mmCIF file of C-alpha atoms in Angstrom:
data_model
loop_
_atom_site.group_PDB
_atom_site.id
_atom_site.type_symbol
_atom_site.label_atom_id
_atom_site.label_comp_id
_atom_site.label_asym_id
_atom_site.label_seq_id
_atom_site.Cartn_x
_atom_site.Cartn_y
_atom_site.Cartn_z
ATOM 1 C CA MET A 8 225.051 122.169 114.026
ATOM 2 C CA PRO A 9 224.829 125.721 112.708
ATOM 3 C CA THR A 10 221.434 127.200 111.968
ATOM 4 C CA THR A 11 220.672 129.470 109.034
ATOM 5 C CA GLN A 12 218.625 132.594 109.630
ATOM 6 C CA SER A 13 217.902 135.818 107.789
ATOM 7 C CA THR A 14 216.918 139.400 108.401
ATOM 8 C CA THR A 15 216.248 142.473 106.293
ATOM 9 C CA ALA A 16 218.397 145.609 106.286
ATOM 10 C CA ALA A 17 216.963 149.126 106.230
ATOM 11 C CA ASP A 18 217.621 149.304 102.483
ATOM 12 C CA GLY A 19 215.458 146.230 101.901
ATOM 13 C CA ILE A 20 218.324 143.817 101.295
ATOM 14 C CA ASP A 21 217.887 140.346 102.778
ATOM 15 C CA VAL A 22 220.886 139.272 104.852
ATOM 16 C CA GLU A 23 221.362 135.568 105.470
ATOM 17 C CA TYR A 24 223.612 134.341 108.255
ATOM 18 C CA GLU A 25 224.697 131.221 110.098
ATOM 19 C CA ARG A 26 224.573 130.873 113.890
ATOM 20 C CA HIS A 27 227.149 128.650 115.578
ATOM 21 C CA GLY A 28 226.387 128.173 119.279
ATOM 22 C CA ASP A 29 224.334 130.123 121.800
ATOM 23 C CA GLY A 30 226.904 132.303 123.567
ATOM 24 C CA GLN A 31 227.547 136.001 123.229
ATOM 25 C CA PRO A 32 227.092 136.931 119.549
ATOM 26 C CA LEU A 33 230.384 137.352 117.709
ATOM 27 C CA ILE A 34 229.658 138.737 114.237
ATOM 28 C CA LEU A 35 232.416 137.648 111.828
ATOM 29 C CA LEU A 36 232.903 139.906 108.784
ATOM 30 C CA HIS A 37 235.181 138.524 106.089
ATOM 31 C CA GLY A 38 237.430 140.490 103.785
ATOM 32 C CA GLY A 39 237.303 141.408 100.138
ATOM 33 C CA MET A 40 237.565 138.229 98.126
ATOM 34 C CA ALA A 41 236.934 135.616 100.797
ATOM 35 C CA PRO A 42 233.584 133.853 101.270
ATOM 36 C CA GLY A 43 231.918 133.363 104.632
ATOM 37 C CA GLU A 44 233.738 130.010 104.773
ATOM 38 C CA TYR A 45 236.894 132.022 105.472
ATOM 39 C CA TRP A 46 235.998 131.822 109.171
ATOM 40 C CA GLN A 47 235.598 128.035 109.308
ATOM 41 C CA PRO A 48 239.130 127.363 110.700
ATOM 42 C CA THR A 49 238.561 129.918 113.456
ATOM 43 C CA LEU A 50 235.257 128.700 114.890
ATOM 44 C CA ASP A 51 236.748 126.148 117.287
ATOM 45 C CA HIS A 52 238.716 128.989 118.896
ATOM 46 C CA PHE A 53 235.523 130.910 119.712
ATOM 47 C CA GLU A 54 233.545 128.082 121.301
ATOM 48 C CA GLU A 55 232.237 130.171 124.190
ATOM 49 C CA PHE A 56 230.734 132.664 121.721
ATOM 50 C CA GLY A 57 227.740 132.322 119.463
ATOM 51 C CA ALA A 58 229.558 132.926 116.191
ATOM 52 C CA VAL A 59 227.497 134.666 113.508
ATOM 53 C CA VAL A 60 228.726 134.312 109.927
ATOM 54 C CA PRO A 61 226.765 136.518 107.519
ATOM 55 C CA GLN A 62 226.640 136.399 103.764
ATOM 56 C CA ARG A 63 227.721 139.965 103.128
ATOM 57 C CA PRO A 64 225.527 141.810 100.591
ATOM 58 C CA GLY A 65 228.295 142.528 98.076
ATOM 59 C CA PHE A 66 229.232 138.868 97.705
ATOM 60 C CA GLY A 67 227.443 135.672 96.728
ATOM 61 C CA THR A 68 223.677 135.452 96.599
ATOM 62 C CA CYS A 69 223.064 139.155 97.243
ATOM 63 C CA LEU A 70 225.353 140.502 94.516
ATOM 64 C CA ASP A 71 223.489 143.131 92.519
ATOM 65 C CA ASP A 72 224.277 145.135 89.406
ATOM 66 C CA PRO A 73 226.985 147.824 89.848
ATOM 67 C CA ALA A 74 224.554 150.321 88.327
ATOM 68 C CA GLU A 75 222.257 149.699 91.296
ATOM 69 C CA THR A 76 224.911 149.984 94.013
ATOM 70 C CA GLY A 77 227.962 151.988 92.990
ATOM 71 C CA PRO A 78 231.299 152.157 94.816
ATOM 72 C CA ASP A 79 230.241 155.249 96.764
ATOM 73 C CA GLU A 80 227.356 153.273 98.269
ATOM 74 C CA VAL A 81 229.091 149.949 98.919
ATOM 75 C CA LEU A 82 230.309 150.690 102.431
ATOM 76 C CA ASP A 83 226.994 152.243 103.505
ATOM 77 C CA ARG A 84 225.214 149.144 102.267
ATOM 78 C CA GLU A 85 227.559 146.872 104.169
ATOM 79 C CA VAL A 86 227.048 148.911 107.333
ATOM 80 C CA ALA A 87 223.275 148.735 106.936
ATOM 81 C CA SER A 88 223.451 144.944 106.730
ATOM 82 C CA VAL A 89 225.540 144.650 109.896
ATOM 83 C CA ARG A 90 223.203 146.974 111.770
ATOM 84 C CA ALA A 91 220.301 144.749 110.711
ATOM 85 C CA LEU A 92 222.182 141.757 112.126
ATOM 86 C CA VAL A 93 222.813 143.551 115.421
ATOM 87 C CA ASP A 94 219.106 144.382 115.690
ATOM 88 C CA ASP A 95 218.092 140.837 114.804
ATOM 89 C CA LEU A 96 220.410 139.337 117.419
ATOM 90 C CA ASP A 97 219.234 141.624 120.208
ATOM 91 C CA GLY A 98 217.984 139.412 123.022
ATOM 92 C CA GLU A 99 218.414 136.164 121.078
ATOM 93 C CA SER A 100 221.638 134.934 122.656
ATOM 94 C CA GLY A 101 220.005 133.786 125.865
ATOM 95 C CA SER A 102 221.794 136.470 127.854
ATOM 96 C CA ASP A 103 222.111 140.233 128.085
ATOM 97 C CA GLU A 104 225.516 140.189 126.400
ATOM 98 C CA LYS A 105 225.803 142.512 123.425
ATOM 99 C CA PRO A 106 227.361 141.493 120.113
ATOM 100 C CA VAL A 107 231.046 141.904 119.353
ATOM 101 C CA LEU A 108 232.078 142.711 115.773
ATOM 102 C CA LEU A 109 235.197 140.966 114.443
ATOM 103 C CA GLY A 110 236.227 141.976 110.940
ATOM 104 C CA HIS A 111 239.115 141.244 108.604
ATOM 105 C CA SER A 112 240.347 143.743 106.003
ATOM 106 C CA PHE A 113 237.236 145.234 104.317
ATOM 107 C CA GLY A 114 235.199 143.491 106.996
ATOM 108 C CA ALA A 115 237.258 145.351 109.618
ATOM 109 C CA LEU A 116 236.530 148.677 107.939
ATOM 110 C CA THR A 117 232.848 147.723 107.845
ATOM 111 C CA ALA A 118 232.910 146.857 111.563
ATOM 112 C CA ILE A 119 234.498 150.197 112.504
ATOM 113 C CA GLU A 120 232.102 152.167 110.308
ATOM 114 C CA THR A 121 229.147 150.260 111.748
ATOM 115 C CA ALA A 122 230.253 151.250 115.242
ATOM 116 C CA ARG A 123 230.611 154.855 114.076
ATOM 117 C CA ALA A 124 227.123 154.879 112.536
ATOM 118 C CA LEU A 125 225.610 153.384 115.696
ATOM 119 C CA SER A 126 227.455 155.926 117.846
ATOM 120 C CA GLU A 127 226.316 158.848 115.707
ATOM 121 C CA ASP A 128 222.713 157.674 116.087
ATOM 122 C CA GLY A 129 223.042 157.345 119.860
ATOM 123 C CA GLU A 130 223.010 153.542 119.650
ATOM 124 C CA GLY A 131 226.639 152.799 120.405
ATOM 125 C CA ASP A 132 225.638 150.646 123.355
ATOM 126 C CA ALA A 133 224.048 148.133 120.935
ATOM 127 C CA ILE A 134 227.443 146.425 120.660
ATOM 128 C CA GLU A 135 230.131 145.720 123.247
ATOM 129 C CA ALA A 136 233.290 146.111 121.171
ATOM 130 C CA VAL A 137 234.919 145.948 117.751
ATOM 131 C CA VAL A 138 237.956 143.918 116.722
ATOM 132 C CA GLY A 139 239.499 144.797 113.365
ATOM 133 C CA TYR A 140 242.395 143.009 111.680
ATOM 134 C CA GLU A 141 244.202 145.362 109.269
ATOM 135 C CA PRO A 142 241.203 147.435 108.151
ATOM 136 C CA ALA A 143 241.130 148.156 104.424
ATOM 137 C CA ILE A 144 242.066 151.820 104.675
ATOM 138 C CA LEU A 145 244.668 153.380 102.397
ATOM 139 C CA PRO A 146 247.193 155.756 104.002
ATOM 140 C CA GLU A 147 247.004 159.180 102.370
ATOM 141 C CA ALA A 148 250.341 158.903 100.568
ATOM 142 C CA PHE A 149 249.408 155.484 99.200
ATOM 143 C CA ALA A 150 245.849 156.499 98.262
ATOM 144 C CA GLU A 151 247.101 159.312 96.013
ATOM 145 C CA HIS A 152 248.518 156.744 93.597
ATOM 146 C CA ALA A 153 246.059 153.876 94.150
ATOM 147 C CA ASP A 154 244.886 152.452 90.827
ATOM 148 C CA LEU A 155 244.344 148.768 91.541
ATOM 149 C CA ALA A 156 240.635 148.915 90.668
ATOM 150 C CA ASP A 157 241.389 150.524 87.280
ATOM 151 C CA ARG A 158 244.105 147.971 86.480
ATOM 152 C CA MET A 159 241.825 145.098 87.475
ATOM 153 C CA ALA A 160 238.990 146.528 85.376
ATOM 154 C CA ALA A 161 241.294 146.876 82.367
ATOM 155 C CA ARG A 162 242.226 143.191 82.534
ATOM 156 C CA LEU A 163 238.575 142.269 82.953
ATOM 157 C CA ASP A 164 237.718 144.309 79.841
ATOM 158 C CA ASP A 165 240.393 142.321 77.985
ATOM 159 C CA GLY A 166 238.669 139.102 79.037
ATOM 160 C CA ASP A 167 241.360 138.058 81.516
ATOM 161 C CA ARG A 168 239.336 137.349 84.662
ATOM 162 C CA GLU A 169 241.987 135.272 86.410
ATOM 163 C CA GLY A 170 244.702 137.785 85.546
ATOM 164 C CA SER A 171 242.575 140.555 86.996
ATOM 165 C CA MET A 172 242.139 138.710 90.288
ATOM 166 C CA LYS A 173 245.840 137.847 90.371
ATOM 167 C CA LEU A 174 246.599 141.589 90.451
ATOM 168 C CA TYR A 175 244.612 141.824 93.675
ATOM 169 C CA VAL A 176 246.337 138.797 95.202
ATOM 170 C CA GLU A 177 249.773 140.120 94.307
ATOM 171 C CA GLN A 178 249.235 143.596 95.754
ATOM 172 C CA VAL A 179 247.322 142.660 98.905
ATOM 173 C CA LEU A 180 248.693 139.252 99.854
ATOM 174 C CA HIS A 181 252.162 139.295 98.262
ATOM 175 C CA PRO A 182 253.225 142.950 97.994
ATOM 176 C CA ASP A 183 256.914 142.006 98.222
ATOM 177 C CA GLY A 184 256.606 139.529 95.378
ATOM 178 C CA ILE A 185 256.363 135.753 95.174
ATOM 179 C CA ASP A 186 258.472 133.306 93.165
ATOM 180 C CA ASP A 187 255.629 131.135 91.868
ATOM 181 C CA LEU A 188 252.206 132.710 92.250
ATOM 182 C CA ASP A 189 250.424 129.968 90.320
ATOM 183 C CA ALA A 190 251.833 127.269 92.630
ATOM 184 C CA TRP A 191 250.724 129.289 95.664
ATOM 185 C CA LEU A 192 247.239 129.763 94.212
ATOM 186 C CA ALA A 193 246.946 126.021 93.561
ATOM 187 C CA GLU A 194 247.220 125.486 97.333
ATOM 188 C CA TRP A 195 244.946 128.397 98.290
ATOM 189 C CA PRO A 196 241.499 127.118 99.369
ATOM 190 C CA VAL A 197 239.469 129.987 97.843
ATOM 191 C CA TRP A 198 241.105 129.764 94.402
ATOM 192 C CA PRO A 199 239.721 129.690 91.725
ATOM 193 C CA ASP A 200 236.192 130.099 93.145
ATOM 194 C CA CYS A 201 236.995 133.669 94.200
ATOM 195 C CA VAL A 202 237.320 134.645 90.530
ATOM 196 C CA ASP A 203 233.517 134.421 90.357
ATOM 197 C CA ARG A 204 233.443 137.442 92.711
ATOM 198 C CA LEU A 205 235.714 139.560 90.529
ATOM 199 C CA GLU A 206 233.229 142.341 89.728
ATOM 200 C CA ALA A 207 232.333 142.690 93.406
ATOM 201 C CA VAL A 208 236.013 142.822 94.386
ATOM 202 C CA ILE A 209 236.687 145.581 91.830
ATOM 203 C CA ARG A 210 233.724 147.552 93.147
ATOM 204 C CA MET A 211 234.951 147.060 96.720
ATOM 205 C CA ASN A 212 238.421 148.271 95.725
ATOM 206 C CA ARG A 213 236.947 151.439 94.272
ATOM 207 C CA ALA A 214 235.125 151.991 97.568
ATOM 208 C CA VAL A 215 238.389 151.529 99.485
ATOM 209 C CA GLU A 216 240.271 153.898 97.171
ATOM 210 C CA ARG A 217 237.634 156.604 97.753
ATOM 211 C CA TYR A 218 237.409 156.164 101.509
ATOM 212 C CA GLU A 219 239.036 158.925 103.568
ATOM 213 C CA LEU A 220 239.913 158.209 107.169
ATOM 214 C CA PRO A 221 238.724 161.116 109.338
ATOM 215 C CA GLU A 222 241.055 162.701 111.844
ATOM 216 C CA ARG A 223 238.848 161.308 114.580
ATOM 217 C CA LEU A 224 236.525 158.330 114.334
ATOM 218 C CA ALA A 225 233.568 159.114 116.575
ATOM 219 C CA VAL A 226 233.127 155.613 117.969
ATOM 220 C CA ASP A 227 231.690 155.141 121.470
ATOM 221 C CA VAL A 228 232.760 151.518 121.914
ATOM 222 C CA PRO A 229 236.261 150.148 122.560
ATOM 223 C CA VAL A 230 238.131 148.880 119.503
ATOM 224 C CA LEU A 231 240.936 146.336 119.298
ATOM 225 C CA VAL A 232 243.046 146.928 116.184
ATOM 226 C CA LEU A 233 245.215 144.007 115.075
ATOM 227 C CA THR A 234 248.028 143.760 112.534
ATOM 228 C CA GLY A 235 250.897 141.434 111.626
ATOM 229 C CA THR A 236 254.545 142.058 110.836
ATOM 230 C CA GLU A 237 254.288 140.125 107.549
ATOM 231 C CA GLY A 238 251.312 142.011 106.125
ATOM 232 C CA PRO A 239 251.496 144.699 103.417
ATOM 233 C CA GLN A 240 253.189 147.838 104.704
ATOM 234 C CA PHE A 241 250.279 150.068 103.650
ATOM 235 C CA LEU A 242 247.801 147.964 105.650
ATOM 236 C CA ARG A 243 250.085 147.928 108.673
ATOM 237 C CA GLU A 244 250.185 151.720 108.432
ATOM 238 C CA SER A 245 246.414 151.836 108.086
ATOM 239 C CA ALA A 246 246.032 149.826 111.287
ATOM 240 C CA ARG A 247 248.139 152.375 113.155
ATOM 241 C CA GLU A 248 246.275 155.317 111.625
ATOM 242 C CA ALA A 249 242.910 153.803 112.535
ATOM 243 C CA HIS A 250 244.164 153.219 116.072
ATOM 244 C CA ASP A 251 245.272 156.864 116.314
ATOM 245 C CA ALA A 252 241.883 158.087 115.044
ATOM 246 C CA LEU A 253 239.867 156.038 117.529
ATOM 247 C CA PRO A 254 239.148 157.531 120.970
ATOM 248 C CA SER A 255 239.345 154.197 122.826
ATOM 249 C CA SER A 256 241.470 151.529 121.188
ATOM 250 C CA ARG A 257 244.347 149.120 121.635
ATOM 251 C CA LEU A 258 246.820 148.191 118.891
ATOM 252 C CA VAL A 259 248.369 144.711 118.875
ATOM 253 C CA GLU A 260 250.948 143.536 116.334
ATOM 254 C CA PHE A 261 251.523 139.814 115.809
ATOM 255 C CA ASP A 262 255.085 138.838 114.986
ATOM 256 C CA GLY A 263 255.409 136.652 111.889
ATOM 257 C CA VAL A 264 251.744 136.891 110.865
ATOM 258 C CA SER A 265 250.522 138.072 107.445
ATOM 259 C CA HIS A 266 247.396 139.883 106.278
ATOM 260 C CA SER A 267 245.533 136.575 106.636
ATOM 261 C CA GLY A 268 245.884 136.792 110.418
ATOM 262 C CA PRO A 269 242.452 135.586 111.597
ATOM 263 C CA SER A 270 242.666 132.349 109.603
ATOM 264 C CA GLU A 271 246.457 132.035 109.883
ATOM 265 C CA ALA A 272 246.709 132.561 113.645
ATOM 266 C CA PRO A 273 243.166 132.116 115.010
ATOM 267 C CA ALA A 274 244.293 131.104 118.513
ATOM 268 C CA ARG A 275 246.329 134.287 118.917
ATOM 269 C CA VAL A 276 243.480 136.445 117.622
ATOM 270 C CA ALA A 277 241.025 134.714 119.962
ATOM 271 C CA ASP A 278 243.344 135.139 122.961
ATOM 272 C CA GLU A 279 243.725 138.867 122.300
ATOM 273 C CA LEU A 280 239.979 139.271 121.867
ATOM 274 C CA ARG A 281 239.277 137.561 125.201
ATOM 275 C CA ALA A 282 241.954 139.554 127.023
ATOM 276 C CA PHE A 283 240.619 142.798 125.555
ATOM 277 C CA LEU A 284 237.028 142.088 126.581
ATOM 278 C CA ARG A 285 238.101 140.938 130.046
ATOM 279 C CA GLU A 286 240.138 144.091 130.667
ATOM 280 C CA ARG A 287 237.385 146.389 129.430
ATOM 281 C CA ARG A 288 234.781 144.699 131.588
ATOM 282 C CA LEU A 289 236.951 145.003 134.655
ATOM 283 C CA ALA A 290 237.595 148.665 133.904
ATOM 284 C CA SER A 291 233.863 149.355 133.534
ATOM 285 C CA GLN A 292 233.224 147.911 137.004
ATOM 286 C CA GLN A 293 235.651 150.273 138.733
#
């Protein structure tokens, strides 16, 4: 049975999280519109780990007013919460193994930026590695014309909450179009509950649109960057650009897998994670 625990980030925000098992901590960071339950189908594939599923600050019980935390502060706030988790888990796993961060989409960007912040503060050794599936980074050419947040906000202002969220689904999950979006949504487990998170998703999109990938990401830990051939082209490009900016990374592309890779192909993601950690550990012993 999972246990529920909490800690407090440096900015005073309480971060609640679930612990599944007692192995090496594997901190699972979900993407933009998904709840922590996004990771439920994957947990059986990480049985040797102590999976940690946090309630990210921008979503659910910790959602605050946009006037309090604007889009320019969203990512910093997310990073602060993950750092608090890393500190809280230090020494609790029953071994000396350090946490691994596994993030999807905006969670992947958060994981990478957390590793960068730790590295800049001389604390990079607080985690063992980062795994990021299609981090939510916009390639420069795409970012110049990015207006999803504005279009979503306009529909929200018109009172069309579901229509606003459908814009996000269409661009991120079905960029090449879909014959019957409503039929697809009827089968999607997070719909329509995710509409309740609309304001947070718009704020997150503004943060993504303003984020600029540096030429070099000063990250001291190894990073595994994952992508799928069926994901949006701009996110596949972002995965490659993040890989190029990282000093120590591996890029793996899954054939036939979409942007929902971690929940769509959890066994393949888990296998790559294990292989990556095994190779890095062997290399460190030489």
